[in-house]
Short mmCIF file of C-alpha atoms and ligand atoms in Angstrom, two decimals:
data_model
loop_
_atom_site.label_atom_id
_atom_site.label_comp_id
_atom_site.label_asym_id
_atom_site.label_seq_id
_atom_site.Cartn_x
_atom_site.Cartn_y
_atom_site.Cartn_z
CA UNK A 9 -24.96 -25.75 10.64
CA UNK A 10 -26.95 -25.59 14.06
CA UNK A 11 -29.29 -22.85 14.93
CA UNK A 12 -31.09 -21.61 18.08
CA UNK A 13 -34.02 -20.00 16.48
CA UNK A 14 -33.65 -20.75 12.69
CA UNK A 15 -36.72 -18.73 11.61
CA UNK A 16 -35.47 -15.46 13.09
CA UNK A 17 -31.84 -16.00 12.63
CA UNK A 18 -32.48 -16.49 8.66
CA UNK A 19 -35.58 -14.29 8.20
CA UNK A 20 -35.49 -12.86 4.69
CA UNK A 21 -34.03 -9.30 4.72
CA UNK A 22 -37.18 -7.74 3.76
CA UNK A 23 -39.19 -9.53 6.33
CA UNK A 24 -36.25 -8.25 8.92
CA UNK A 25 -36.66 -4.78 7.99
CA UNK A 26 -40.28 -4.93 8.49
CA UNK A 27 -39.86 -6.32 11.86
CA UNK A 28 -37.22 -3.80 12.78
CA UNK A 29 -39.68 -0.97 11.53
CA UNK A 30 -42.60 -2.30 13.59
CA UNK A 31 -40.45 -2.54 16.73
CA UNK A 32 -38.76 0.73 16.37
CA UNK A 33 -42.09 2.56 16.03
CA UNK A 34 -43.41 0.74 19.24
CA UNK A 35 -40.22 1.89 20.92
CA UNK A 36 -40.17 5.20 19.92
CA UNK A 37 -43.84 5.62 20.86
CA UNK A 38 -42.92 3.87 24.26
CA UNK A 39 -39.95 6.29 25.09
CA UNK A 40 -42.07 9.42 24.08
CA UNK A 41 -45.01 8.42 26.49
CA UNK A 42 -42.94 6.80 29.30
CA UNK A 43 -39.51 8.65 29.50
CA UNK A 44 -39.54 12.36 30.08
CA UNK A 45 -35.92 12.78 29.01
CA UNK A 46 -36.63 11.37 25.61
CA UNK A 47 -39.97 13.38 25.21
CA UNK A 48 -38.17 16.55 25.83
CA UNK A 49 -35.30 15.72 23.42
CA UNK A 50 -37.71 14.81 20.72
CA UNK A 51 -39.72 17.91 21.31
CA UNK A 52 -36.33 19.88 21.19
CA UNK A 53 -35.57 18.04 17.78
CA UNK A 54 -39.10 18.97 16.59
CA UNK A 55 -40.03 15.14 15.97
CA UNK A 56 -42.96 13.29 17.10
CA UNK A 57 -43.34 9.46 17.00
CA UNK A 58 -45.55 9.60 14.04
CA UNK A 59 -42.87 11.07 11.92
CA UNK A 60 -41.20 7.65 11.89
CA UNK A 61 -42.59 6.07 8.87
CA UNK A 62 -39.52 4.18 7.56
CA UNK A 63 -36.35 3.05 9.03
CA UNK A 64 -34.33 5.72 7.33
CA UNK A 65 -36.51 8.22 9.56
CA UNK A 66 -34.17 7.31 12.33
CA UNK A 67 -31.85 10.03 11.35
CA UNK A 68 -34.60 12.73 12.24
CA UNK A 69 -34.07 11.63 15.94
CA UNK A 70 -31.63 12.71 18.40
CA UNK A 71 -28.58 10.58 19.45
CA UNK A 72 -28.19 9.16 23.00
CA UNK A 73 -24.88 9.73 24.49
CA UNK A 74 -23.01 8.39 27.35
CA UNK A 75 -23.62 11.74 29.09
CA UNK A 76 -27.33 11.46 28.69
CA UNK A 77 -27.19 8.23 31.09
CA UNK A 78 -25.85 10.51 33.79
CA UNK A 79 -28.64 13.13 33.64
CA UNK A 80 -31.35 12.28 36.06
CA UNK A 81 -29.16 9.33 37.13
CA UNK A 82 -30.13 6.64 38.01
CA UNK A 83 -33.54 5.90 36.91
CA UNK A 84 -33.94 8.87 34.36
CA UNK A 85 -34.01 6.72 31.20
CA UNK A 86 -36.24 3.79 32.61
CA UNK A 87 -39.37 3.22 31.09
CA UNK A 88 -40.87 0.87 33.72
CA UNK A 89 -41.85 1.29 37.28
CA UNK A 90 -39.21 0.03 39.80
CA UNK A 91 -41.70 -2.98 40.66
CA UNK A 92 -41.15 -4.29 37.14
CA UNK A 93 -37.21 -4.22 37.28
CA UNK A 94 -35.38 -7.17 38.45
CA UNK A 95 -31.71 -6.55 37.72
CA UNK A 96 -29.29 -3.70 37.85
CA UNK A 97 -25.83 -3.75 36.12
CA UNK A 98 -23.41 -0.85 35.71
CA UNK A 99 -20.61 -0.33 33.25
CA UNK A 100 -17.07 -0.40 34.44
CA UNK A 101 -16.73 3.16 33.95
CA UNK A 102 -13.36 4.70 34.90
CA UNK A 103 -14.36 8.06 35.81
CA UNK A 104 -17.37 9.38 38.06
CA UNK A 105 -20.62 7.93 38.28
CA UNK A 106 -21.26 4.35 36.62
CA UNK A 107 -23.73 4.08 33.97
CA UNK A 108 -26.71 2.20 35.48
CA UNK A 109 -28.61 -0.25 33.14
CA UNK A 110 -31.83 -1.97 34.46
CA UNK A 111 -33.46 -5.14 33.16
CA UNK A 112 -37.00 -6.43 33.47
CA UNK A 113 -37.75 -10.13 33.57
CA UNK A 114 -38.46 -10.14 29.90
CA UNK A 115 -35.24 -8.38 29.21
CA UNK A 116 -33.49 -10.93 31.17
CA UNK A 117 -35.02 -13.79 29.33
CA UNK A 118 -34.47 -12.00 25.98
CA UNK A 119 -30.51 -11.26 26.76
CA UNK A 120 -30.33 -15.01 27.24
CA UNK A 121 -31.98 -15.97 24.48
CA UNK A 122 -29.41 -13.63 22.30
CA UNK A 123 -26.52 -15.32 24.03
CA UNK A 124 -28.08 -18.89 23.27
CA UNK A 125 -28.28 -17.83 19.45
CA UNK A 126 -24.51 -16.98 19.78
CA UNK A 127 -23.24 -19.92 21.41
CA UNK A 128 -25.24 -22.24 19.09
CA UNK A 129 -24.00 -20.51 16.14
CA UNK A 130 -20.39 -21.67 17.31
CA UNK A 131 -21.28 -25.27 17.63
CA UNK A 132 -21.92 -25.04 21.45
CA UNK A 133 -24.33 -27.65 22.68
CA UNK A 134 -25.66 -29.59 25.81
CA UNK A 135 -22.91 -31.57 26.85
CA UNK A 136 -20.27 -28.50 26.87
CA UNK A 137 -18.85 -27.22 29.88
CA UNK A 138 -18.48 -23.43 29.87
CA UNK A 139 -15.73 -21.88 32.46
CA UNK A 140 -17.02 -18.40 32.77
CA UNK A 141 -13.83 -16.39 33.85
CA UNK A 142 -15.35 -13.04 33.34
CA UNK A 143 -16.30 -10.97 36.50
CA UNK A 144 -19.32 -11.79 38.27
CA UNK A 145 -20.98 -8.53 39.70
CA UNK A 146 -22.08 -5.40 38.55
CA UNK A 147 -20.38 -5.83 35.34
CA UNK A 148 -22.69 -7.66 32.78
CA UNK A 149 -20.01 -9.90 31.33
CA UNK A 150 -20.22 -12.95 33.47
CA UNK A 151 -23.92 -13.01 34.45
CA UNK A 152 -25.41 -12.49 30.93
CA UNK A 153 -23.32 -15.15 29.35
CA UNK A 154 -24.18 -17.25 32.21
CA UNK A 155 -27.71 -17.24 31.85
CA UNK A 156 -27.56 -17.62 28.24
CA UNK A 157 -25.28 -20.71 28.38
CA UNK A 158 -27.73 -22.22 30.94
CA UNK A 159 -30.65 -21.70 28.66
CA UNK A 160 -28.81 -23.81 26.01
CA UNK A 161 -28.53 -26.39 28.54
CA UNK A 162 -24.64 -26.15 28.94
CA UNK A 163 -23.04 -26.69 32.41
CA UNK A 164 -21.68 -23.34 33.70
CA UNK A 165 -18.64 -23.11 35.81
CA UNK A 166 -19.09 -19.64 37.38
CA UNK A 167 -15.04 -19.33 37.88
CA UNK A 168 -14.97 -15.53 37.70
CA UNK A 169 -11.52 -14.12 36.86
CA UNK A 170 -7.91 -14.45 38.72
CA UNK A 171 -6.61 -17.18 40.62
CA UNK A 172 -5.03 -18.73 37.50
CA UNK A 173 -3.78 -21.97 39.31
CA UNK A 174 -7.41 -22.73 40.27
CA UNK A 175 -8.63 -21.89 36.70
CA UNK A 176 -6.29 -24.41 35.43
CA UNK A 177 -7.31 -27.08 38.03
CA UNK A 178 -10.79 -26.47 37.20
CA UNK A 179 -10.44 -26.94 33.43
CA UNK A 180 -8.72 -30.25 34.31
CA UNK A 181 -10.98 -31.68 36.95
CA UNK A 182 -14.28 -30.96 35.25
CA UNK A 183 -13.12 -31.17 31.63
CA UNK A 184 -14.10 -27.48 30.60
CA UNK A 185 -14.68 -27.46 26.66
CA UNK A 186 -15.35 -23.65 26.39
CA UNK A 187 -13.78 -20.53 28.05
CA UNK A 188 -15.39 -16.97 28.30
CA UNK A 189 -12.63 -14.64 29.07
CA UNK A 190 -10.81 -11.31 28.31
CA UNK A 191 -8.21 -11.59 25.56
CA UNK A 192 -5.55 -10.23 27.89
CA UNK A 193 -6.45 -12.71 30.76
CA UNK A 194 -6.55 -15.49 28.11
CA UNK A 195 -2.88 -14.76 26.83
CA UNK A 196 -1.81 -15.01 30.40
CA UNK A 197 -3.63 -18.10 31.24
CA UNK A 198 -2.48 -19.79 28.02
CA UNK A 199 1.14 -18.90 28.94
CA UNK A 200 0.90 -20.35 32.47
CA UNK A 201 -0.67 -23.63 31.03
CA UNK A 202 2.13 -23.92 28.66
CA UNK A 203 4.89 -22.91 31.40
CA UNK A 204 3.57 -25.86 33.42
CA UNK A 205 4.24 -28.35 30.94
CA UNK A 206 0.54 -29.02 30.28
CA UNK A 207 -0.22 -29.98 26.74
CA UNK A 208 -3.66 -28.29 26.21
CA UNK A 209 -4.53 -30.37 22.93
CA UNK A 210 -3.89 -33.54 25.05
CA UNK A 211 -4.22 -32.87 28.63
CA UNK A 212 -7.34 -30.54 28.41
CA UNK A 213 -10.71 -30.81 26.64
CA UNK A 214 -10.67 -27.10 25.57
CA UNK A 215 -12.36 -26.72 22.26
CA UNK A 216 -13.29 -23.06 21.83
CA UNK A 217 -13.14 -19.65 23.75
CA UNK A 218 -15.23 -16.72 23.50
CA UNK A 219 -13.06 -13.48 24.14
CA UNK A 220 -14.23 -10.12 24.30
CA UNK A 221 -14.95 -6.98 26.77
CA UNK A 222 -11.71 -5.19 25.31
CA UNK A 223 -10.51 -4.68 21.81
CA UNK A 224 -7.83 -7.08 20.47
CA UNK A 225 -6.32 -7.86 17.01
CA UNK A 226 -6.40 -10.82 14.75
CA UNK A 227 -2.72 -11.63 15.59
CA UNK A 228 -3.93 -12.02 19.35
CA UNK A 229 -6.48 -14.28 18.28
CA UNK A 230 -4.17 -16.41 16.26
CA UNK A 231 -1.55 -16.51 18.89
CA UNK A 232 -3.97 -17.84 21.56
CA UNK A 233 -5.61 -20.33 19.07
CA UNK A 234 -2.22 -21.83 18.30
CA UNK A 235 -1.03 -21.76 22.01
CA UNK A 236 -4.13 -23.86 23.12
CA UNK A 237 -5.19 -25.45 19.90
CA UNK A 238 -8.64 -23.99 20.15
CA UNK A 239 -11.14 -21.90 18.08
CA UNK A 240 -11.56 -18.44 19.37
CA UNK A 241 -14.60 -16.53 18.83
CA UNK A 242 -14.89 -12.61 19.09
CA UNK A 243 -17.75 -11.67 21.38
CA UNK A 244 -18.67 -7.92 21.46
CA UNK A 245 -20.98 -6.10 23.58
CA UNK A 246 -21.50 -3.04 26.01
CA UNK A 247 -23.23 -2.81 29.34
CA UNK A 248 -25.86 -0.31 27.80
CA UNK A 249 -26.85 -2.83 25.45
CA UNK A 250 -27.22 -5.71 27.85
CA UNK A 251 -23.61 -6.69 27.71
CA UNK A 252 -22.10 -9.48 25.79
CA UNK A 253 -23.76 -10.93 22.51
CA UNK A 254 -24.53 -7.60 20.78
CA UNK A 255 -22.09 -8.72 18.03
CA UNK A 256 -20.87 -12.36 17.85
CA UNK A 257 -18.87 -14.47 15.25
CA UNK A 258 -20.42 -17.51 13.59
CA UNK A 259 -18.23 -20.58 12.63
CA UNK A 260 -16.89 -18.73 9.64
CA UNK A 261 -15.16 -15.98 11.87
CA UNK A 262 -15.47 -13.49 9.37
CA UNK A 263 -17.07 -10.47 11.19
CA UNK A 264 -19.52 -10.31 14.08
CA UNK A 265 -23.18 -10.89 13.40
CA UNK A 266 -25.41 -8.28 14.91
CA UNK A 267 -28.93 -9.40 15.86
CA UNK A 268 -30.87 -6.97 13.96
CA UNK A 269 -34.33 -7.95 15.17
CA UNK A 270 -32.81 -6.64 18.61
CA UNK A 271 -30.61 -3.92 17.53
CA UNK A 272 -30.98 -1.13 14.66
CA UNK A 273 -27.45 -0.35 13.76
CA UNK A 274 -26.06 2.73 12.03
CA UNK A 275 -22.38 3.57 11.39
CA UNK A 276 -21.73 7.44 11.39
CA UNK A 277 -18.97 9.82 11.03
CA UNK A 278 -18.28 10.40 14.60
CA UNK A 279 -17.45 14.18 13.88
CA UNK A 280 -20.40 15.10 11.72
CA UNK A 281 -22.87 12.60 13.15
CA UNK A 282 -23.76 11.83 9.32
CA UNK A 283 -24.09 8.21 8.36
CA UNK A 284 -20.95 6.85 6.36
CA UNK A 285 -21.16 4.93 3.03
CA UNK A 286 -22.10 1.28 3.25
CA UNK A 287 -19.06 -0.44 4.43
CA UNK A 288 -17.05 2.50 5.51
CA UNK A 289 -15.53 2.70 9.03
CA UNK A 290 -17.22 5.06 11.53
CA UNK A 291 -18.70 4.85 14.97
CA UNK A 292 -21.29 2.27 15.65
CA UNK A 293 -24.67 3.57 16.92
CA UNK A 294 -27.33 1.32 18.31
CA UNK A 295 -31.02 1.41 18.72
CA UNK A 296 -32.72 -1.22 21.11
CA UNK A 297 -35.70 -2.78 19.49
CA UNK A 298 -36.86 -5.14 22.01
CA UNK A 299 -36.10 -3.79 25.36
CA UNK A 300 -38.65 -3.05 27.89
CA UNK A 301 -36.86 -1.56 30.98
CA UNK A 302 -34.40 0.87 29.31
CA UNK A 303 -34.75 1.52 25.56
CA UNK A 304 -32.15 3.15 24.22
CA UNK A 305 -32.23 5.51 20.84
CA UNK A 306 -29.40 6.03 18.84
CA UNK A 307 -26.84 5.32 21.34
CA UNK A 308 -23.48 6.38 20.55
CA UNK A 309 -20.92 3.45 21.54
CA UNK A 310 -17.95 5.35 20.52
CA UNK A 311 -16.77 1.96 19.12
CA UNK A 312 -15.28 2.13 15.71
CA UNK A 313 -16.28 -0.61 13.05
CA UNK A 314 -17.78 -0.85 9.68
CA UNK A 315 -20.66 -2.93 8.57
CA UNK A 316 -19.94 -5.91 6.33
CA UNK A 317 -22.98 -5.78 3.87
CA UNK A 318 -22.35 -8.96 2.01
CA UNK A 319 -24.36 -12.17 3.19
CA UNK A 320 -22.61 -14.91 5.43
CA UNK A 321 -21.88 -18.03 4.41
CA UNK A 322 -23.73 -19.37 7.30
CA UNK A 323 -27.05 -18.47 6.08
CA UNK A 324 -27.96 -15.95 8.81
CA UNK A 325 -29.32 -12.81 7.32
CA UNK A 326 -28.40 -10.44 10.08
CA UNK A 327 -25.53 -8.23 8.94
CA UNK A 328 -22.06 -8.42 10.32
CA UNK A 329 -19.63 -5.69 11.50
CA UNK A 330 -16.01 -5.99 11.40
CA UNK A 331 -13.82 -6.50 14.57
CA UNK A 332 -14.02 -3.20 16.75
CA UNK A 333 -11.10 -1.32 15.63
CA UNK A 334 -10.88 0.73 18.75
CA UNK A 335 -12.89 3.25 20.64
CA UNK A 336 -12.75 6.81 19.81
CA UNK A 337 -11.93 7.65 23.18
CA UNK A 338 -9.08 5.29 23.37
CA UNK A 339 -7.20 6.92 20.83
CA UNK A 340 -3.98 9.00 21.91
CA UNK A 341 -2.04 11.48 20.05
CA UNK A 342 1.83 11.56 19.81
CA UNK A 343 3.69 13.85 17.68
CA UNK A 344 0.46 14.98 16.27
CA UNK A 345 -0.45 11.32 14.99
CA UNK A 346 -3.59 9.67 16.05
CA UNK A 347 -2.92 6.20 17.25
CA UNK A 348 -4.90 3.39 18.77
CA UNK A 349 -3.41 0.96 21.24
CA UNK A 350 -4.52 -1.99 18.80
CA UNK A 351 -2.21 -0.89 16.28
CA UNK A 352 0.56 -1.37 18.62
CA UNK A 353 -0.76 -4.72 19.79
CA UNK A 354 -1.24 -6.10 16.17
CA UNK A 355 2.63 -5.30 15.50
CA UNK A 356 3.63 -6.94 19.03
CA UNK A 357 1.52 -10.24 18.60
CA UNK A 358 2.96 -10.71 15.00
CA UNK A 359 6.57 -10.86 16.16
CA UNK A 360 7.99 -14.29 17.13
CA UNK A 361 9.40 -14.13 20.78
CA UNK A 362 7.02 -11.44 22.20
CA UNK A 363 5.12 -12.68 25.13
CA UNK A 364 1.74 -11.94 26.41
CA UNK A 365 2.14 -8.53 28.07
CA UNK A 366 2.98 -5.07 27.14
CA UNK A 367 2.16 -1.29 27.97
CA UNK A 368 2.20 2.00 26.24
CA UNK A 369 3.67 4.65 28.54
CA UNK A 370 3.08 8.38 27.39
CA UNK A 371 5.19 10.99 29.37
CA UNK A 372 5.07 13.75 26.71
CA UNK A 373 3.23 14.49 23.59
CA UNK A 374 6.46 13.79 21.37
CA UNK A 375 7.23 10.33 22.66
CA UNK A 376 5.72 6.93 23.59
CA UNK A 377 7.48 4.20 25.13
CA UNK A 378 6.36 0.67 24.54
CA UNK A 379 7.31 -1.74 27.45
CA UNK A 380 7.06 -5.26 26.24
CA UNK A 381 7.63 -8.62 27.89
CA UNK A 382 9.52 -11.26 25.81
CA UNK A 383 10.20 -15.05 26.04
CA UNK A 384 12.64 -15.94 28.99
CA UNK A 385 14.75 -17.93 26.82
CA UNK A 386 15.79 -14.76 25.02
CA UNK A 387 17.50 -13.57 27.96
CA UNK A 388 20.41 -15.93 27.62
CA UNK A 389 23.06 -13.41 27.22
CA UNK A 390 23.21 -13.27 23.52
CA UNK A 391 22.76 -9.57 23.31
CA UNK A 392 22.73 -9.25 19.46
CA UNK A 393 19.76 -11.12 19.31
CA UNK A 394 17.88 -8.78 21.70
CA UNK A 395 19.10 -5.70 19.84
CA UNK A 396 17.94 -7.29 16.46
CA UNK A 397 14.52 -7.88 18.28
CA UNK A 398 14.24 -4.48 19.60
CA UNK A 399 14.97 -2.97 16.00
CA UNK A 400 12.20 -4.94 14.67
CA UNK A 401 9.80 -3.72 17.11
CA UNK A 402 10.88 -0.29 16.71
CA UNK A 403 10.72 -0.43 12.93
CA UNK A 404 7.41 -2.26 12.62
CA UNK A 405 5.65 -0.01 15.04
CA UNK A 406 7.08 3.05 13.29
CA UNK A 407 5.53 1.87 9.90
CA UNK A 408 2.25 0.98 11.43
CA UNK A 409 1.86 4.42 13.31
CA UNK A 410 4.26 6.59 11.68
CA UNK A 411 5.83 7.37 15.12
CA UNK A 412 9.28 5.83 16.21
CA UNK A 413 8.86 4.53 19.88
CA UNK A 414 11.04 3.87 22.69
CA UNK A 415 11.10 0.22 23.50
CA UNK A 416 11.89 -1.54 26.64
CA UNK A 417 12.17 -5.58 26.59
CA UNK A 418 11.14 -7.11 29.68
CA UNK A 419 11.28 -10.44 31.29
CA UNK A 420 7.92 -12.29 31.57
CA UNK A 421 6.14 -11.16 34.82
CA UNK A 422 7.60 -7.73 35.07
CA UNK A 423 4.36 -5.91 34.04
CA UNK A 424 1.13 -5.94 36.13
CA UNK A 425 -1.06 -9.08 35.16
CA UNK A 426 -4.63 -8.33 33.86
CA UNK A 427 -7.41 -10.45 35.04
CA UNK A 428 -10.15 -8.40 33.61
CA UNK A 429 -9.95 -5.48 31.20
CA UNK A 430 -6.35 -4.83 30.59
CA UNK A 431 -5.04 -1.29 31.06
CA UNK A 432 -2.60 -0.94 28.27
CA UNK A 433 -1.93 2.79 28.01
CA UNK A 434 -0.53 4.59 30.94
CA UNK A 435 -1.05 8.33 30.06
CA UNK A 436 1.29 10.32 32.69
CA UNK A 437 0.82 13.61 30.77
CA UNK A 438 -0.70 16.13 32.80
CA UNK A 439 -1.50 18.81 30.40
P1 AMP B 530 -18.42 -2.27 29.27
O1 AMP B 530 -18.77 -0.72 29.57
O2 AMP B 530 -17.51 -2.55 30.40
O3 AMP B 530 -19.58 -2.89 29.08
O4 AMP B 530 -17.35 -2.33 28.13
C1 AMP B 530 -18.05 -2.24 26.65
C2 AMP B 530 -16.92 -1.74 25.77
O5 AMP B 530 -15.85 -2.85 25.78
C3 AMP B 530 -17.31 -1.91 24.39
O6 AMP B 530 -18.03 -0.42 24.24
C4 AMP B 530 -16.03 -1.69 23.81
O7 AMP B 530 -15.32 -0.66 23.68
C5 AMP B 530 -15.39 -2.69 24.51
N1 AMP B 530 -15.49 -4.14 23.80
C6 AMP B 530 -16.49 -5.17 24.30
N2 AMP B 530 -16.34 -6.29 23.74
C7 AMP B 530 -15.46 -5.97 22.72
C8 AMP B 530 -14.50 -6.87 21.61
N3 AMP B 530 -14.96 -8.10 21.33
N4 AMP B 530 -13.91 -6.19 20.95
C9 AMP B 530 -13.44 -4.83 21.16
N5 AMP B 530 -13.90 -4.29 22.01
C10 AMP B 530 -14.96 -4.75 22.88
ZN1 ZN B 531 -22.43 -16.13 9.68
#
């Protein structure tokens, strides 16, 4: 098993906790001195940097929420003078102002180092060719991965998303061995590859892909792995925490390692804000431990997951989290039932004949319609088969969510194609 930084990646738990505590104290002191926004918040919570003596004392500190990033926008939470900042990224926020995140030179170098650990952990090395099909621009996804891969010595093709024909040409011409791509776009690209009669196992050199930036299920992973004959690794991150590489799977693909020397993680009950028991599901809260330009304390990600406390077979001591189960703000309610889009995706991707694209349409609080594309061979006039398939989808969604959906079966290519983050839920409810 390869390591990028074996010493740090396999640091004994006790030493890792010590390192976390040292870095936590330093971070708290810095934000108290340099960031007025935090000083005021700490004073309101009646807590001083010297009150942080153990890791558990983090509970005394107030949370940072997404709303905090808008207060004193854009430089309000920055702990360095502008002359020391070298990069800006913003989140793909859907409403209002974006969330602006700044990096110093050290931060850029560190975020690349984190990615280097992640890539090497999956077996990537010099000689690999990474086609980076995430969006280059304000979004962190492409750039952070790009710098990390270069650090390992991997040849990067900065393809960006879209233009699927060109994506496939690049793969063929340059012998791409790895992809960095969103799951929804990966499903589409895989279907185009197969439609063109290309045998990915023979005609392409693809070995693995890193999929992230949006939630997806184990079923989607398996489906794309089978379509392309590759290994897919889950890559989790958010702009506020540098972007990709916050959580990443190792070769065992059994949860995502969080680099605990860089992030202090907590899982809380999103309503009460109290920590959940070890291993229980809740909202992931992260504190940066090694960030210069913009340290964030107890940042509420809104992402739901659980900590996997057991040690990993790969030997890394940094704990893992489960696949992100959804965002607390992605959840929608129909007939009084809380539903996550991923529950529906999981059902759809496990049904034979379902193609890569679907949408959930909400017109009222009592009903949801699932529009789903299915393989074109199924539109061959044999109506009984379509009726059976529709019933199967309705039944399985009903047992997964407790709500009976309306289902529309569509030919491939009917729904809009997603090249970045897919918009799966169309909520047309006005009140
Ligand atoms: P952004 O604001 O564009 O950086 O998006 C970050 C958000 O995308 C995270 O907070 C998650 O909700 C979601 N996300 C990113 N990677 C993953 C992943 N691998 N699995 C599930 N959700 C993800
Ligand atoms: Zn592992």
